[in-house]
Coordinates of C-alpha atoms in Angstrom, one line a residue:
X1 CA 53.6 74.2 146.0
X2 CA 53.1 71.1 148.9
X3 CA 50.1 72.9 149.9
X4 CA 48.4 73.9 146.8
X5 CA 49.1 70.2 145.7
X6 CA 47.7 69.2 148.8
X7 CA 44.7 71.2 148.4
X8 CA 44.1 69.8 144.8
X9 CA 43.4 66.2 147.1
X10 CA 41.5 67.0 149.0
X11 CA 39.3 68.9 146.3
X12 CA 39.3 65.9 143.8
X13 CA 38.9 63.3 147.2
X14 CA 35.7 65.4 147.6
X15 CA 34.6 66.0 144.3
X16 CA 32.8 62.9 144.0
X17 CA 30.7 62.9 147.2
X18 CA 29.8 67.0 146.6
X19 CA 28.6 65.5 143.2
X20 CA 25.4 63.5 145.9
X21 CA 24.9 66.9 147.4
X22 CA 23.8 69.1 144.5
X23 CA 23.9 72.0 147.4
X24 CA 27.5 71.9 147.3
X25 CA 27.8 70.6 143.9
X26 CA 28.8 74.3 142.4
X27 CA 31.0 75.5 145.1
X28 CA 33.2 72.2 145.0
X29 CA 33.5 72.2 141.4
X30 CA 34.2 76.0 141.2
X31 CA 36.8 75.3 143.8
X32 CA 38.2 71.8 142.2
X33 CA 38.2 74.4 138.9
X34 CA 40.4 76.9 140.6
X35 CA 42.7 73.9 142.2
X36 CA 43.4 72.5 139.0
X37 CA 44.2 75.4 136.7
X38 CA 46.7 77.2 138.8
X39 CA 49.9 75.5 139.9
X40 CA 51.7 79.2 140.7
X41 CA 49.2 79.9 143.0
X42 CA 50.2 81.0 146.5
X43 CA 48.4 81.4 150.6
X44 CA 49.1 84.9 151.5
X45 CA 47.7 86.9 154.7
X46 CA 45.4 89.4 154.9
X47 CA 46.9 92.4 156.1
X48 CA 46.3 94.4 158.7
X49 CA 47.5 98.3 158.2
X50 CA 46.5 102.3 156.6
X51 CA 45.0 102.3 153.3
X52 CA 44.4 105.5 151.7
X53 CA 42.9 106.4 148.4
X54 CA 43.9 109.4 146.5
X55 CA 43.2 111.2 143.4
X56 CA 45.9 111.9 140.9
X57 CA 46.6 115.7 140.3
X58 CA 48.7 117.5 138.0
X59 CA 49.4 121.5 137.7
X60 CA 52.1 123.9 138.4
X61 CA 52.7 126.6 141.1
X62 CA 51.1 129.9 141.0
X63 CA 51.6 133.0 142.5
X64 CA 49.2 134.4 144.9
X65 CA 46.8 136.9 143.7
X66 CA 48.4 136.8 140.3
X67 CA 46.7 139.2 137.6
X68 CA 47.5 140.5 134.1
X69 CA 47.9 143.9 133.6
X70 CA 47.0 144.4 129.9
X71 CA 47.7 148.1 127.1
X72 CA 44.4 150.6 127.5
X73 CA 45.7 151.9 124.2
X74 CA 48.2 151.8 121.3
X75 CA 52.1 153.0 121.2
X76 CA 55.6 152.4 121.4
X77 CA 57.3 151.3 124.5
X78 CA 59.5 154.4 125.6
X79 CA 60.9 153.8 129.0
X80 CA 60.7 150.1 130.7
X81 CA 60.8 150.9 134.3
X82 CA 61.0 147.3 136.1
X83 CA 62.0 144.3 135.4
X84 CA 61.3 140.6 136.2
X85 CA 61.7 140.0 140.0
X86 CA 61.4 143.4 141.2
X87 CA 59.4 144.1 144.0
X88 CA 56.3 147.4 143.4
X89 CA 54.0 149.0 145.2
X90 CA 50.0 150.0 144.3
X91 CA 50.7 152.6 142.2
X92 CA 54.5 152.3 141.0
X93 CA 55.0 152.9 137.1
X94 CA 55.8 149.6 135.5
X95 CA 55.9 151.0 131.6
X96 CA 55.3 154.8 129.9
X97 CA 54.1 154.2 126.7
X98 CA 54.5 156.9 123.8
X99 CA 52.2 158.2 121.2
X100 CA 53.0 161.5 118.9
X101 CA 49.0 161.6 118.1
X102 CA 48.2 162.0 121.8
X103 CA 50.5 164.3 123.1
X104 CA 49.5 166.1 119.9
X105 CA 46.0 166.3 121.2
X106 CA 46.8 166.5 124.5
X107 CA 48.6 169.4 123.7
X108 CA 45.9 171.0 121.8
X109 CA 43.6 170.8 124.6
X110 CA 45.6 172.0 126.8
X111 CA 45.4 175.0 124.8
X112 CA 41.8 175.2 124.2
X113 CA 41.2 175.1 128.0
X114 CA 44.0 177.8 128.9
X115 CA 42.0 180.0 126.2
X116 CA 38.5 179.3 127.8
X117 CA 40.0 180.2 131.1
X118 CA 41.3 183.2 129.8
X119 CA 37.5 184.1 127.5
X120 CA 36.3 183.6 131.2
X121 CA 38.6 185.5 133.3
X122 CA 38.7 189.1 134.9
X123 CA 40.8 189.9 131.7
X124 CA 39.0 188.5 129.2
X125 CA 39.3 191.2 126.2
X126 CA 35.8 189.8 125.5
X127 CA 33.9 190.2 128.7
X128 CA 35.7 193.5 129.4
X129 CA 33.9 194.8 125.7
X130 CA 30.8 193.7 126.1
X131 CA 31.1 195.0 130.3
X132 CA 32.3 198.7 128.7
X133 CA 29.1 198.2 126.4
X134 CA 26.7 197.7 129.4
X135 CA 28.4 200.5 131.5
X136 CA 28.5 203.2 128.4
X137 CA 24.2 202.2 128.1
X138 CA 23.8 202.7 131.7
X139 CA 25.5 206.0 131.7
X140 CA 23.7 206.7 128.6
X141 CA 20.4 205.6 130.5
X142 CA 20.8 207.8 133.4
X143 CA 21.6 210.7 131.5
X144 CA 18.3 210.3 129.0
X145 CA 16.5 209.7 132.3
X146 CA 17.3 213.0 133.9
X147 CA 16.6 214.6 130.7
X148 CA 12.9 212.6 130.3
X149 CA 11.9 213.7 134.1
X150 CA 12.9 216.5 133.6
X151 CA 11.1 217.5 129.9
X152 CA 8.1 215.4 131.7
X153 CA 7.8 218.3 134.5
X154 CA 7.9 221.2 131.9
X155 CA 5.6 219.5 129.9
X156 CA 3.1 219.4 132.9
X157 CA 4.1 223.1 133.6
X158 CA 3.4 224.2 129.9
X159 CA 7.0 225.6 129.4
X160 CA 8.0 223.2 126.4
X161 CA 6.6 221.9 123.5
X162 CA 5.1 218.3 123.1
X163 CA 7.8 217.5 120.4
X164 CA 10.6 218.1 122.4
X165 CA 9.0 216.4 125.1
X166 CA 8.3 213.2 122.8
X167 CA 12.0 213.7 121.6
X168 CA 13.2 213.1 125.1
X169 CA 10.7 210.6 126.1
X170 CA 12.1 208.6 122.7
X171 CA 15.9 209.0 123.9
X172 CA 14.9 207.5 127.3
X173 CA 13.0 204.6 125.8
X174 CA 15.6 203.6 123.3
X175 CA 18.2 203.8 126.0
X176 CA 16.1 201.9 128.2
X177 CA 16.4 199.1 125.0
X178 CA 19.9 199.5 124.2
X179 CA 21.1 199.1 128.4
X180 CA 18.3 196.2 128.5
X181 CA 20.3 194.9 125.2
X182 CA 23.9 195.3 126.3
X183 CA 23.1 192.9 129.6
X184 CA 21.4 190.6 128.3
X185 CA 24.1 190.5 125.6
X186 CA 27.3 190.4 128.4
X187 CA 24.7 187.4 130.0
X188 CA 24.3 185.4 126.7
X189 CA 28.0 185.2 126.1
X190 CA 29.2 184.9 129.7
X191 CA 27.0 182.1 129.9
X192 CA 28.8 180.7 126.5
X193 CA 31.8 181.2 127.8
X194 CA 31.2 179.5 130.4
X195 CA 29.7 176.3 128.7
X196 CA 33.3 176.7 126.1
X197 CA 34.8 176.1 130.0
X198 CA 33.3 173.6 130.8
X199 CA 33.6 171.2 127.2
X200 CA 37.4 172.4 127.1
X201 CA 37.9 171.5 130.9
X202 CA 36.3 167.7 130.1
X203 CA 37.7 167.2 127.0
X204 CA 41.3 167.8 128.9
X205 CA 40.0 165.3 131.9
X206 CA 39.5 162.8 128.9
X207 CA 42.9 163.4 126.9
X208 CA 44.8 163.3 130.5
X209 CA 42.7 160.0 131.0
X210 CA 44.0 159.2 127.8
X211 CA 47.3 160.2 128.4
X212 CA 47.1 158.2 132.0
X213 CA 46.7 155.1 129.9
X214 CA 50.0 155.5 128.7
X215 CA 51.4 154.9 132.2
X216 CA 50.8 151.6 133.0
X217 CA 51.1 151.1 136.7
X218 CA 51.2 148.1 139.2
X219 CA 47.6 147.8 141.3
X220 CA 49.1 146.4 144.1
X221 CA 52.1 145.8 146.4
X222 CA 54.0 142.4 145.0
X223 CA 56.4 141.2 142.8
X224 CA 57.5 141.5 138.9
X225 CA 56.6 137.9 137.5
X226 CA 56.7 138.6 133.9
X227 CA 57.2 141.7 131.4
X228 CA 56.3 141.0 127.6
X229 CA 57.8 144.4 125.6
X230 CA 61.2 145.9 125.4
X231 CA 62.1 149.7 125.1
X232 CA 61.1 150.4 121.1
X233 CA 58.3 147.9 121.0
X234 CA 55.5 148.6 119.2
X235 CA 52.1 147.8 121.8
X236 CA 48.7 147.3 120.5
X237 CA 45.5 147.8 122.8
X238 CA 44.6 144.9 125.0
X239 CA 47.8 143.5 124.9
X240 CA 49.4 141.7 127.8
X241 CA 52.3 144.2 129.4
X242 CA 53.4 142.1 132.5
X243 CA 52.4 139.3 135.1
X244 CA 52.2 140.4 138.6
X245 CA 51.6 138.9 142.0
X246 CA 52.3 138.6 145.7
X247 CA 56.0 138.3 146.5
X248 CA 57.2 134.8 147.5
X249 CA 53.6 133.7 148.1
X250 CA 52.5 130.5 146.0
X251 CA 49.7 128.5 145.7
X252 CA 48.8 125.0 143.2
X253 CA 46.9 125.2 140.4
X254 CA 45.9 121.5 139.8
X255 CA 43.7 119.9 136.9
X256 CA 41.6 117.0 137.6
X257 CA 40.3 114.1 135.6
X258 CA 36.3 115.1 135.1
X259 CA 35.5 111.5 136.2
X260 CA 37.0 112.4 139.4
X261 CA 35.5 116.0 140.2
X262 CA 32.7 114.0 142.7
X263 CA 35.1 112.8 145.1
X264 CA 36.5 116.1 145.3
X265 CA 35.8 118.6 148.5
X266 CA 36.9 121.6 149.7
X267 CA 39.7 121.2 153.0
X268 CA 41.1 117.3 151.5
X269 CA 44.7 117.0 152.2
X270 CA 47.2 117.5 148.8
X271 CA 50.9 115.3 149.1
X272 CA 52.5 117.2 146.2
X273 CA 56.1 116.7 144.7
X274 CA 57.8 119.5 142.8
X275 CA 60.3 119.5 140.0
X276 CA 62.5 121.8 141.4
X277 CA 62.8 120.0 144.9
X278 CA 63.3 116.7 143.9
X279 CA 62.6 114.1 147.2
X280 CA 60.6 116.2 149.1
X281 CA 56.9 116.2 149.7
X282 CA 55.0 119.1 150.4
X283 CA 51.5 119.2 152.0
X284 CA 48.4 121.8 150.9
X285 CA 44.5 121.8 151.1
X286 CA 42.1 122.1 148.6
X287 CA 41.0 126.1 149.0
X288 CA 38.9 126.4 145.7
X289 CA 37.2 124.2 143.0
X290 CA 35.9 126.1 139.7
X291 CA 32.7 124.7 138.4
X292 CA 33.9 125.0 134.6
X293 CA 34.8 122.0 132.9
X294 CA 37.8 122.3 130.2
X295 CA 36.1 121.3 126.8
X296 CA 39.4 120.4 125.3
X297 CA 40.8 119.2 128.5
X298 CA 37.9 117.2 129.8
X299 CA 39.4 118.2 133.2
X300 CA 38.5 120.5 136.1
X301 CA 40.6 123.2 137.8
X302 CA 41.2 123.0 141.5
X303 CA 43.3 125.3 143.6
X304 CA 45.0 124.8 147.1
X305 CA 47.3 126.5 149.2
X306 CA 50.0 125.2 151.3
X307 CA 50.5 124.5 154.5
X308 CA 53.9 123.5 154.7
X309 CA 56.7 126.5 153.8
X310 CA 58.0 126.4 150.6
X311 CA 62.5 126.9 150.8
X312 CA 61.8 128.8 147.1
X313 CA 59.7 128.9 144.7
X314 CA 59.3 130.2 140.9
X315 CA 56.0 131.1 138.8
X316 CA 54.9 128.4 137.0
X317 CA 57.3 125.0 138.5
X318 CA 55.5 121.8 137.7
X319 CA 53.6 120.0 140.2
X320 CA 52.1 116.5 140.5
X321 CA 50.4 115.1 143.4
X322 CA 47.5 113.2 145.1
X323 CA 44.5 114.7 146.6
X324 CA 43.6 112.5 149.7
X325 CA 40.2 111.6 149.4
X326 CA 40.2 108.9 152.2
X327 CA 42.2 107.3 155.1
X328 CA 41.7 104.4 157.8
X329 CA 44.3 103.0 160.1
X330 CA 44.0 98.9 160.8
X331 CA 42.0 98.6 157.9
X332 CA 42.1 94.5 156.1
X333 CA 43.7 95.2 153.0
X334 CA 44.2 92.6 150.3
X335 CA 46.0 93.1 147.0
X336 CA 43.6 93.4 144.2
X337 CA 45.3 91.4 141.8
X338 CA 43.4 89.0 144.2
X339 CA 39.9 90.0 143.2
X340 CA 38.0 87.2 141.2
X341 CA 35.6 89.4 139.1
X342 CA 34.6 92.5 141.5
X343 CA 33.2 91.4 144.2
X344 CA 34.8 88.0 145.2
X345 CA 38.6 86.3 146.3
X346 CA 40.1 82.8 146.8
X347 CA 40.7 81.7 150.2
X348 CA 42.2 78.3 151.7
X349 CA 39.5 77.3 154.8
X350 CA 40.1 74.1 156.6
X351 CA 42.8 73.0 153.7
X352 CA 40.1 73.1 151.0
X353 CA 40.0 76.5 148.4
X354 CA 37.2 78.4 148.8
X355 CA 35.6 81.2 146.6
X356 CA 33.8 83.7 149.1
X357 CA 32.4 87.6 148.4
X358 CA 33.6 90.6 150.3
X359 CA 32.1 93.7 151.1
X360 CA 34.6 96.7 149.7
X361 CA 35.5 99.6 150.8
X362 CA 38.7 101.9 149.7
X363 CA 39.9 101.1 146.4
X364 CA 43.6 102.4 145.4
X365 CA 45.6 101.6 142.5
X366 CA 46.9 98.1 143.5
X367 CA 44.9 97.7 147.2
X368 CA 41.9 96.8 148.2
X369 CA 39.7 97.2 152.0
X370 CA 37.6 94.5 152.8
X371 CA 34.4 95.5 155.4
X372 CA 33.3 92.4 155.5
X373 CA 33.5 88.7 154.1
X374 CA 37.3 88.3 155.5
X375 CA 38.9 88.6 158.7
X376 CA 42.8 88.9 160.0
X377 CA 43.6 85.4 160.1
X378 CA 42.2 84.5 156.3
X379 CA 44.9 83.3 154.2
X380 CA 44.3 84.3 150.7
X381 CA 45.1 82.3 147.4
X382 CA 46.5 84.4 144.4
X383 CA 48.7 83.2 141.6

């Protein structure tokens, strides 16, 4: 209070004889202003030390390479196979869905392929017909060809008539026809058969696709986060089953104020606090920014994995913290309650107060860096 009284003196002792020298005429009545309006003020130092600046973050912990896995089709839960915690591999059956419709059809094409096999087989009662047909032609054939040549040589030799002739000759043409007939008829329906194989064998690829679906499986080694139906539950399609991820592996998923998402880089330094470890302070990077800003939100979704070990850790465990977005050692600092406007501070020079503008640099919630306009030794008035 002695001093700030004794700089009000020497302020008013001047006042009059800065009133001659219009140069100084604002400064000392700016200053006498300040003098005189604020008895609490106080001379503090500038200091000397680290100043960081930070952005605020908020989010919660996340398993690494968490995914969904979500019902390909409708049905009841019949057997729950894991539960919440266990560890799977790629592959490993977390539910088996049931459906009395599909194994009905699954069933019946079963069925309808087994049969195709069997139209198609060595045995088939149907090939084996139409294969006695084309054998009994060809014998038939032979038999009306001996009979022709032979009938053609006596016809040439004059020793038979021309009707029996064109009698035999007939017999050997429509046995030609009827062996011609009988192939192309064993052909036609092998080659239907065939294409009945071939419908039946992929409409059983589709209904054991179908029947696959009813298996829902894990996609990769991890753990068992999450499992949303019970044994008895009804499941509609595209409903989420269960939330999987890598076992004991955790990174943050952090939202961001969209009026911060410029100072924001891939590599800064995260100092993040989490509920469940009350007091301690665990250090990550920024590893991923999405470029999606939440509508509802307003905020931006950033991602970063740890450095430090975590001693536990559960899906989901809230997390707050503070992206480091710059640092400097030594830096002058002044408290920016001290800031006159945004620009400008107080400071005692030669006993007198003194209104001077400084040149800033990082800004945190209550600090300030000066670059230029103040050195170490300043002392600075704030009330």
């Amino acid at each position: 209070m002695n001093t700030l009284k004794a700089l009000i003196r020497s302020s008013v002792n001047d006042y009059t004889a800065a009133l001659k020298n219009p140069l100084w005429s604002l400064l000392t009545i700016t200053t006498f202003t300040f003098t005189a309006c604020n008895d609490n003020a106080e001379t503090i130092p500038v200091a000397q030390q680290e100043i960081i600046e930070a952005v605020y973050a908020s989010g919660y912990l996340v398993p690494d390479e968490e995914y969904q896995l979500f019902a390909q089709t409708e049905g009841v839960v019949a057997q729950k196979l894991v539960e919440e915690g266990a560890e799977v591999k790629a592959g490993d059956p977390i539910y088996i869905l049931g459906s009395t419709q599909q194994d009905a059809r699954y069933t019946d094409t079963q069925e309808r392929y087994r049969q195709a096999q069997l139209n198609l087989g060595e045995n088939s009662p149907v090939l084996q017909e139409l294969r006695a047909g084309v054998q009994a032609a060809r014998t038939k054939l032979a038999y009306d060809s001996v009979n022709y040549h032979r009938y053609k040589n006596l016809i040439e030799a004059g020793a038979t008539s021309p009707a029996e002739f064109d009698r035999m000759r007939l017999a050997y043409e429509n046995s030609q026809s009827e062996y011609w007939a009988q192939q192309s008829r064993l052909q036609r329906t092998t080659n239907q058969l065939q294409q009945e194989l071939t419908t039946a064998r992929s409409q059983l690829n589709i209904a054991s696709d179908e029947s696959g679906r009813y298996i829902v499986r894990s996609d990769r080694d991890g753990k068992v986060y999450y499992t949303a139906k019970r044994v008895g539950e009804l499941v509609k399609r595209n409903e989420l089953l269960a939330t999987l991820g890598r076992s004991n592996q955790y990174h943050l998923e952090l939202q961001i104020d969209e009026l911060d998402i410029r100072k924001i880089a891939l590599g800064q330094e995260v100092l993040t606090e989490l509920d469940a470890f009350p007091g301690k302070l665990f250090r990550a990077r920024v590893s991923k920014i999405y470029p999606q800003v939440s509508a509802r939100e307003q905020a931006v979704r950033v991602e970063a994995t740890f450095t430090d070990s975590l001693p536990g850790g559960f899906s989901g465990l809230s997390a707050e913290g503070n992206i480091i977005i710059a640092r400097k050692q030594n830096a002058l600092v002044i408290p920016k309650e001290a800031l006159v406007g945004d620009d400008s501070v107080w400071i005692t020079k030669e006993g007198k107060a003194q209104k001077v503008r400084i040149q800033k640099g990082i800004e945190t919630m209550d600090r300030v860096e000066v670059l230029a306009g103040l050195d170490a030794q300043t002392q600075l008035l704030i009330e």
